[in-house]
């Protein structure tokens, strides 16, 4: 009986959080080890399903870099990266779209549905959900003009058509979005999933934006987790070099979204039930960025 009383107490303790988020939209970028480890995959699906059942609207945006790399290797198509971006020619773009939209997206949708949800897979092409343009990348040179890098079919979001997402949410569905966009002429672009998640969260006016990663969050110079940052502090952390490597685009994504989203967070996707822990506990499991 004592064990059940503790369970009941835990449920009661989540009530203030459920009340706060009821009817609100949460955008979650799903990637990293949480997409590979079988136990974490099932925990993720159950977390998403629980949010929907208690009246919160989850929207999932997913990545798929390792799966793309594996397919390109199998097809003997060589991958090239510049400044962390996969240079995407037309052959690579065909594989990216096939893997993200045709394979990874449907696997996530199927997993959520197998647990009792109603997930619907989308790409940026559906209902012109994500409009994009070629990404411009310039690398600063010490004693020379900046180098302009041609990334091919790598894009950045110019607009998000939220009508389709709202329609699905209102009818009880869970949108699962692949980060593929299309320009005004119909050309397809490979877009960074963090950037898509941030753009979708901003367009929807989401209550929260969560980016799942394979690290505890942002660490300070001593290796300690920084649990919370204001936008100003986050800018300073980038400028001073506290934020380095692959964490820079994630923090930047959170900063870009935070003006339209109440709070963004980089959370440890290796922790089982990380979404529930971040949403329904005071401590959370990552680094939050607030305006």
mmCIF file of C-alpha atoms in Angstrom:
data_model
loop_
_atom_site.group_PDB
_atom_site.id
_atom_site.type_symbol
_atom_site.label_atom_id
_atom_site.label_comp_id
_atom_site.label_asym_id
_atom_site.label_seq_id
_atom_site.Cartn_x
_atom_site.Cartn_y
_atom_site.Cartn_z
ATOM 1 C CA UNK A 1 0.000 0.000 0.000
ATOM 2 C CA UNK A 2 2.852 2.400 0.820
ATOM 3 C CA UNK A 3 4.244 2.007 -2.717
ATOM 4 C CA UNK A 4 0.866 2.898 -4.233
ATOM 5 C CA UNK A 5 0.552 5.874 -1.887
ATOM 6 C CA UNK A 6 3.927 7.147 -3.155
ATOM 7 C CA UNK A 7 2.725 6.699 -6.728
ATOM 8 C CA UNK A 8 -0.436 8.645 -5.960
ATOM 9 C CA UNK A 9 1.619 11.402 -4.315
ATOM 10 C CA UNK A 10 3.843 11.629 -7.404
ATOM 11 C CA UNK A 11 0.786 12.011 -9.620
ATOM 12 C CA UNK A 12 -0.621 14.765 -7.375
ATOM 13 C CA UNK A 13 2.738 16.591 -7.493
ATOM 14 C CA UNK A 14 2.458 16.838 -11.298
ATOM 15 C CA UNK A 15 -0.953 18.555 -11.102
ATOM 16 C CA UNK A 16 0.363 22.170 -11.067
ATOM 17 C CA UNK A 17 2.460 21.412 -14.163
ATOM 18 C CA UNK A 18 -0.424 19.708 -15.961
ATOM 19 C CA UNK A 19 -2.624 22.697 -15.163
ATOM 20 C CA UNK A 20 0.022 25.071 -16.542
ATOM 21 C CA UNK A 21 0.512 23.185 -19.806
ATOM 22 C CA UNK A 22 -3.033 21.965 -20.434
ATOM 23 C CA UNK A 23 -4.127 22.929 -23.944
ATOM 24 C CA UNK A 24 -0.658 24.260 -24.796
ATOM 25 C CA UNK A 25 1.671 23.128 -27.607
ATOM 26 C CA UNK A 26 5.089 21.574 -26.980
ATOM 27 C CA UNK A 27 7.542 21.159 -29.889
ATOM 28 C CA UNK A 28 10.092 18.379 -29.449
ATOM 29 C CA UNK A 29 13.104 17.766 -31.670
ATOM 30 C CA UNK A 30 13.693 14.013 -31.557
ATOM 31 C CA UNK A 31 17.169 12.726 -32.360
ATOM 32 C CA UNK A 32 20.375 11.193 -31.091
ATOM 33 C CA UNK A 33 20.526 8.045 -28.971
ATOM 34 C CA UNK A 34 16.828 8.341 -28.116
ATOM 35 C CA UNK A 35 16.155 7.364 -31.755
ATOM 36 C CA UNK A 36 18.472 4.334 -31.622
ATOM 37 C CA UNK A 37 18.173 2.652 -28.198
ATOM 38 C CA UNK A 38 15.065 0.439 -28.219
ATOM 39 C CA UNK A 39 14.087 1.146 -24.609
ATOM 40 C CA UNK A 40 14.464 4.907 -25.130
ATOM 41 C CA UNK A 41 12.458 4.742 -28.375
ATOM 42 C CA UNK A 42 9.517 3.120 -26.607
ATOM 43 C CA UNK A 43 9.823 5.499 -23.632
ATOM 44 C CA UNK A 44 9.751 8.449 -26.053
ATOM 45 C CA UNK A 45 6.571 7.180 -27.706
ATOM 46 C CA UNK A 46 4.899 6.704 -24.318
ATOM 47 C CA UNK A 47 5.960 10.190 -23.183
ATOM 48 C CA UNK A 48 4.409 11.716 -26.306
ATOM 49 C CA UNK A 49 1.251 9.673 -25.869
ATOM 50 C CA UNK A 50 0.878 10.654 -22.220
ATOM 51 C CA UNK A 51 1.167 14.349 -23.090
ATOM 52 C CA UNK A 52 -1.628 13.996 -25.634
ATOM 53 C CA UNK A 53 -3.894 12.078 -23.238
ATOM 54 C CA UNK A 54 -3.626 14.747 -20.518
ATOM 55 C CA UNK A 55 -4.493 17.599 -22.871
ATOM 56 C CA UNK A 56 -1.076 18.833 -24.043
ATOM 57 C CA UNK A 57 -0.369 19.105 -27.780
ATOM 58 C CA UNK A 58 2.991 17.556 -28.738
ATOM 59 C CA UNK A 59 4.515 18.277 -32.150
ATOM 60 C CA UNK A 60 7.549 16.140 -33.076
ATOM 61 C CA UNK A 61 10.324 17.189 -35.471
ATOM 62 C CA UNK A 62 12.936 14.500 -36.088
ATOM 63 C CA UNK A 63 16.441 14.197 -37.428
ATOM 64 C CA UNK A 64 18.106 11.213 -39.073
ATOM 65 C CA UNK A 65 21.748 11.979 -39.852
ATOM 66 C CA UNK A 66 23.153 8.514 -38.972
ATOM 67 C CA UNK A 67 20.437 6.774 -41.005
ATOM 68 C CA UNK A 68 21.186 9.021 -43.999
ATOM 69 C CA UNK A 69 24.906 8.338 -43.677
ATOM 70 C CA UNK A 70 24.307 4.586 -43.566
ATOM 71 C CA UNK A 71 22.159 4.628 -46.711
ATOM 72 C CA UNK A 72 24.605 6.844 -48.623
ATOM 73 C CA UNK A 73 27.407 4.433 -47.743
ATOM 74 C CA UNK A 74 25.332 1.464 -48.915
ATOM 75 C CA UNK A 75 24.738 3.247 -52.245
ATOM 76 C CA UNK A 76 28.419 4.226 -52.562
ATOM 77 C CA UNK A 77 27.598 7.940 -52.470
ATOM 78 C CA UNK A 78 30.370 9.828 -50.707
ATOM 79 C CA UNK A 79 29.445 12.337 -47.988
ATOM 80 C CA UNK A 80 31.174 15.692 -47.604
ATOM 81 C CA UNK A 81 30.717 18.030 -44.645
ATOM 82 C CA UNK A 82 31.502 21.722 -44.377
ATOM 83 C CA UNK A 83 31.181 23.507 -41.034
ATOM 84 C CA UNK A 84 28.990 20.664 -39.753
ATOM 85 C CA UNK A 85 26.614 20.695 -42.748
ATOM 86 C CA UNK A 86 26.288 17.798 -45.191
ATOM 87 C CA UNK A 87 26.991 19.133 -48.699
ATOM 88 C CA UNK A 88 23.896 17.985 -50.557
ATOM 89 C CA UNK A 89 23.927 17.495 -54.327
ATOM 90 C CA UNK A 90 20.831 16.181 -56.121
ATOM 91 C CA UNK A 91 21.766 12.504 -55.679
ATOM 92 C CA UNK A 92 22.333 13.044 -51.957
ATOM 93 C CA UNK A 93 19.089 15.025 -51.683
ATOM 94 C CA UNK A 94 17.166 12.110 -53.191
ATOM 95 C CA UNK A 95 18.606 9.802 -50.531
ATOM 96 C CA UNK A 96 17.978 12.334 -47.732
ATOM 97 C CA UNK A 97 14.324 12.643 -48.705
ATOM 98 C CA UNK A 98 13.910 8.896 -49.104
ATOM 99 C CA UNK A 99 15.408 8.158 -45.680
ATOM 100 C CA UNK A 100 13.857 11.024 -43.684
ATOM 101 C CA UNK A 101 10.378 11.012 -45.218
ATOM 102 C CA UNK A 102 9.989 7.425 -46.383
ATOM 103 C CA UNK A 103 11.752 5.524 -43.610
ATOM 104 C CA UNK A 104 12.575 7.403 -40.397
ATOM 105 C CA UNK A 105 9.363 9.440 -40.315
ATOM 106 C CA UNK A 106 7.155 6.386 -40.819
ATOM 107 C CA UNK A 107 9.020 4.389 -38.184
ATOM 108 C CA UNK A 108 8.366 7.104 -35.587
ATOM 109 C CA UNK A 109 4.719 7.406 -36.629
ATOM 110 C CA UNK A 110 4.297 3.636 -36.441
ATOM 111 C CA UNK A 111 5.938 3.453 -33.005
ATOM 112 C CA UNK A 112 3.616 6.102 -31.532
ATOM 113 C CA UNK A 113 0.575 4.476 -33.132
ATOM 114 C CA UNK A 114 1.526 1.017 -31.848
ATOM 115 C CA UNK A 115 1.338 2.440 -28.315
ATOM 116 C CA UNK A 116 -2.180 3.741 -28.929
ATOM 117 C CA UNK A 117 -1.565 7.201 -30.391
ATOM 118 C CA UNK A 118 -2.750 8.833 -33.595
ATOM 119 C CA UNK A 119 0.414 10.145 -35.221
ATOM 120 C CA UNK A 120 0.563 11.536 -38.754
ATOM 121 C CA UNK A 121 3.803 11.884 -40.699
ATOM 122 C CA UNK A 122 4.543 15.079 -42.628
ATOM 123 C CA UNK A 123 7.346 16.648 -44.598
ATOM 124 C CA UNK A 124 7.715 20.277 -45.549
ATOM 125 C CA UNK A 125 6.135 19.452 -48.914
ATOM 126 C CA UNK A 126 2.792 18.489 -47.374
ATOM 127 C CA UNK A 127 0.466 21.474 -47.582
ATOM 128 C CA UNK A 128 3.588 23.573 -48.286
ATOM 129 C CA UNK A 129 4.273 23.199 -44.593
ATOM 130 C CA UNK A 130 7.884 24.413 -44.720
ATOM 131 C CA UNK A 131 9.052 26.954 -47.288
ATOM 132 C CA UNK A 132 12.815 27.156 -47.663
ATOM 133 C CA UNK A 133 15.627 28.869 -49.498
ATOM 134 C CA UNK A 134 19.286 27.905 -50.055
ATOM 135 C CA UNK A 135 21.379 28.338 -46.943
ATOM 136 C CA UNK A 136 24.116 30.920 -47.248
ATOM 137 C CA UNK A 137 27.278 29.991 -45.387
ATOM 138 C CA UNK A 138 30.303 32.276 -45.144
ATOM 139 C CA UNK A 139 33.436 31.296 -43.236
ATOM 140 C CA UNK A 140 35.498 34.158 -41.873
ATOM 141 C CA UNK A 141 39.152 34.225 -42.915
ATOM 142 C CA UNK A 142 41.859 35.880 -40.842
ATOM 143 C CA UNK A 143 43.595 37.845 -43.587
ATOM 144 C CA UNK A 144 41.226 37.371 -46.498
ATOM 145 C CA UNK A 145 37.611 37.948 -47.493
ATOM 146 C CA UNK A 146 35.078 35.442 -46.102
ATOM 147 C CA UNK A 147 34.854 32.141 -47.979
ATOM 148 C CA UNK A 148 31.366 31.565 -49.440
ATOM 149 C CA UNK A 149 30.549 27.864 -49.264
ATOM 150 C CA UNK A 150 28.106 26.255 -51.673
ATOM 151 C CA UNK A 151 26.198 23.632 -49.672
ATOM 152 C CA UNK A 152 24.008 22.581 -52.586
ATOM 153 C CA UNK A 153 20.511 21.554 -51.536
ATOM 154 C CA UNK A 154 20.947 22.558 -47.893
ATOM 155 C CA UNK A 155 18.225 25.025 -46.962
ATOM 156 C CA UNK A 156 16.939 27.240 -44.214
ATOM 157 C CA UNK A 157 13.335 27.902 -43.254
ATOM 158 C CA UNK A 158 11.705 31.053 -44.601
ATOM 159 C CA UNK A 159 8.139 30.329 -43.430
ATOM 160 C CA UNK A 160 5.967 27.714 -41.730
ATOM 161 C CA UNK A 161 2.345 27.138 -42.737
ATOM 162 C CA UNK A 162 0.732 26.315 -39.390
ATOM 163 C CA UNK A 163 -2.777 25.711 -40.741
ATOM 164 C CA UNK A 164 -2.188 21.996 -41.345
ATOM 165 C CA UNK A 165 -0.549 21.505 -37.935
ATOM 166 C CA UNK A 166 -3.400 23.258 -36.119
ATOM 167 C CA UNK A 167 -5.936 21.189 -38.033
ATOM 168 C CA UNK A 168 -4.255 17.930 -37.021
ATOM 169 C CA UNK A 169 -3.870 18.984 -33.385
ATOM 170 C CA UNK A 170 -7.511 20.055 -33.170
ATOM 171 C CA UNK A 171 -8.599 16.654 -34.480
ATOM 172 C CA UNK A 172 -6.526 14.776 -31.888
ATOM 173 C CA UNK A 173 -3.562 13.818 -34.086
ATOM 174 C CA UNK A 174 0.150 14.047 -33.275
ATOM 175 C CA UNK A 175 2.146 15.670 -36.124
ATOM 176 C CA UNK A 176 5.564 14.119 -36.815
ATOM 177 C CA UNK A 177 7.590 16.339 -39.154
ATOM 178 C CA UNK A 178 10.588 15.425 -41.323
ATOM 179 C CA UNK A 179 12.985 18.370 -41.859
ATOM 180 C CA UNK A 180 12.610 18.647 -45.630
ATOM 181 C CA UNK A 181 11.467 21.940 -47.153
ATOM 182 C CA UNK A 182 10.522 23.269 -50.567
ATOM 183 C CA UNK A 183 11.124 26.631 -52.241
ATOM 184 C CA UNK A 184 8.730 28.707 -54.326
ATOM 185 C CA UNK A 185 9.820 26.898 -57.496
ATOM 186 C CA UNK A 186 9.258 23.450 -55.969
ATOM 187 C CA UNK A 187 12.910 22.529 -55.353
ATOM 188 C CA UNK A 188 13.517 20.327 -52.303
ATOM 189 C CA UNK A 189 15.958 21.190 -49.496
ATOM 190 C CA UNK A 190 17.607 19.331 -46.640
ATOM 191 C CA UNK A 191 17.225 21.453 -43.483
ATOM 192 C CA UNK A 192 18.807 21.087 -40.061
ATOM 193 C CA UNK A 193 16.202 19.470 -37.773
ATOM 194 C CA UNK A 194 16.987 21.783 -34.836
ATOM 195 C CA UNK A 195 16.327 24.793 -37.074
ATOM 196 C CA UNK A 196 13.037 23.324 -38.293
ATOM 197 C CA UNK A 197 11.944 22.599 -34.721
ATOM 198 C CA UNK A 198 12.762 26.170 -33.694
ATOM 199 C CA UNK A 199 10.917 27.653 -36.667
ATOM 200 C CA UNK A 200 7.863 25.454 -36.066
ATOM 201 C CA UNK A 201 7.817 26.311 -32.346
ATOM 202 C CA UNK A 202 8.025 30.034 -33.076
ATOM 203 C CA UNK A 203 5.321 29.906 -35.752
ATOM 204 C CA UNK A 204 2.983 27.983 -33.449
ATOM 205 C CA UNK A 205 3.710 30.195 -30.435
ATOM 206 C CA UNK A 206 4.547 26.999 -28.549
ATOM 207 C CA UNK A 207 4.795 26.949 -24.772
ATOM 208 C CA UNK A 208 8.046 24.987 -24.900
ATOM 209 C CA UNK A 209 10.738 23.908 -27.356
ATOM 210 C CA UNK A 210 12.790 20.869 -26.365
ATOM 211 C CA UNK A 211 15.885 19.658 -28.247
ATOM 212 C CA UNK A 212 16.875 16.097 -27.330
ATOM 213 C CA UNK A 213 20.650 15.560 -27.349
ATOM 214 C CA UNK A 214 23.259 13.011 -26.318
ATOM 215 C CA UNK A 215 24.788 15.252 -23.630
ATOM 216 C CA UNK A 216 23.513 16.388 -20.210
ATOM 217 C CA UNK A 217 23.060 19.950 -21.498
ATOM 218 C CA UNK A 218 25.388 22.950 -21.535
ATOM 219 C CA UNK A 219 28.408 22.509 -19.261
ATOM 220 C CA UNK A 220 30.522 25.273 -17.740
ATOM 221 C CA UNK A 221 34.334 25.436 -17.761
ATOM 222 C CA UNK A 222 34.476 23.060 -14.782
ATOM 223 C CA UNK A 223 32.224 20.510 -16.471
ATOM 224 C CA UNK A 224 29.211 21.306 -14.300
ATOM 225 C CA UNK A 225 25.738 21.436 -15.817
ATOM 226 C CA UNK A 226 24.311 24.925 -16.350
ATOM 227 C CA UNK A 227 20.636 24.392 -15.606
ATOM 228 C CA UNK A 228 19.292 27.788 -16.675
ATOM 229 C CA UNK A 229 20.362 30.745 -18.802
ATOM 230 C CA UNK A 230 18.736 33.968 -19.876
ATOM 231 C CA UNK A 231 19.013 34.889 -23.560
ATOM 232 C CA UNK A 232 21.608 37.516 -22.646
ATOM 233 C CA UNK A 233 23.677 34.974 -20.712
ATOM 234 C CA UNK A 234 23.437 32.492 -23.593
ATOM 235 C CA UNK A 235 24.746 35.090 -26.069
ATOM 236 C CA UNK A 236 27.641 35.793 -23.703
ATOM 237 C CA UNK A 237 28.349 32.059 -23.320
ATOM 238 C CA UNK A 238 28.743 31.770 -27.093
ATOM 239 C CA UNK A 239 30.898 34.911 -27.301
ATOM 240 C CA UNK A 240 33.192 33.829 -24.458
ATOM 241 C CA UNK A 241 33.705 30.299 -25.770
ATOM 242 C CA UNK A 242 31.767 28.429 -23.063
ATOM 243 C CA UNK A 243 29.552 27.148 -25.879
ATOM 244 C CA UNK A 244 31.597 25.251 -28.473
ATOM 245 C CA UNK A 245 31.247 22.754 -31.314
ATOM 246 C CA UNK A 246 27.884 21.153 -31.975
ATOM 247 C CA UNK A 247 26.321 22.952 -29.018
ATOM 248 C CA UNK A 248 26.572 26.321 -30.799
ATOM 249 C CA UNK A 249 23.783 25.661 -33.351
ATOM 250 C CA UNK A 250 21.560 24.204 -30.624
ATOM 251 C CA UNK A 251 21.951 27.208 -28.340
ATOM 252 C CA UNK A 252 21.511 29.488 -31.359
ATOM 253 C CA UNK A 253 18.307 27.657 -32.272
ATOM 254 C CA UNK A 254 16.978 28.138 -28.742
ATOM 255 C CA UNK A 255 17.890 31.822 -28.852
ATOM 256 C CA UNK A 256 16.129 32.326 -32.176
ATOM 257 C CA UNK A 257 12.999 30.613 -30.831
ATOM 258 C CA UNK A 258 12.930 32.128 -27.353
ATOM 259 C CA UNK A 259 11.388 35.436 -28.477
ATOM 260 C CA UNK A 260 8.293 33.557 -29.627
ATOM 261 C CA UNK A 261 8.465 30.587 -27.244
ATOM 262 C CA UNK A 262 8.222 31.062 -23.494
ATOM 263 C CA UNK A 263 11.103 28.714 -22.755
ATOM 264 C CA UNK A 264 13.503 26.488 -24.726
ATOM 265 C CA UNK A 265 15.615 23.676 -23.344
ATOM 266 C CA UNK A 266 18.366 21.321 -24.416
ATOM 267 C CA UNK A 267 17.625 18.067 -22.627
ATOM 268 C CA UNK A 268 19.457 14.774 -22.221
ATOM 269 C CA UNK A 269 17.695 12.298 -24.510
ATOM 270 C CA UNK A 270 19.696 9.436 -23.001
ATOM 271 C CA UNK A 271 17.639 9.727 -19.811
ATOM 272 C CA UNK A 272 14.527 7.580 -19.890
ATOM 273 C CA UNK A 273 11.325 9.663 -19.711
ATOM 274 C CA UNK A 274 13.397 12.838 -20.127
ATOM 275 C CA UNK A 275 10.440 14.783 -21.565
ATOM 276 C CA UNK A 276 8.246 14.071 -18.546
ATOM 277 C CA UNK A 277 11.105 14.844 -16.155
ATOM 278 C CA UNK A 278 11.768 18.187 -17.842
ATOM 279 C CA UNK A 279 8.111 19.143 -18.079
ATOM 280 C CA UNK A 280 6.744 17.908 -14.758
ATOM 281 C CA UNK A 281 9.588 18.379 -12.247
ATOM 282 C CA UNK A 282 11.299 21.448 -10.845
ATOM 283 C CA UNK A 283 14.848 20.235 -11.528
ATOM 284 C CA UNK A 284 14.491 19.080 -15.139
ATOM 285 C CA UNK A 285 17.191 17.192 -17.077
ATOM 286 C CA UNK A 286 19.058 19.777 -19.126
ATOM 287 C CA UNK A 287 19.712 23.459 -19.773
ATOM 288 C CA UNK A 288 16.795 25.846 -20.148
ATOM 289 C CA UNK A 289 16.981 29.193 -21.938
ATOM 290 C CA UNK A 290 14.471 31.877 -21.060
ATOM 291 C CA UNK A 291 13.916 35.298 -22.613
#
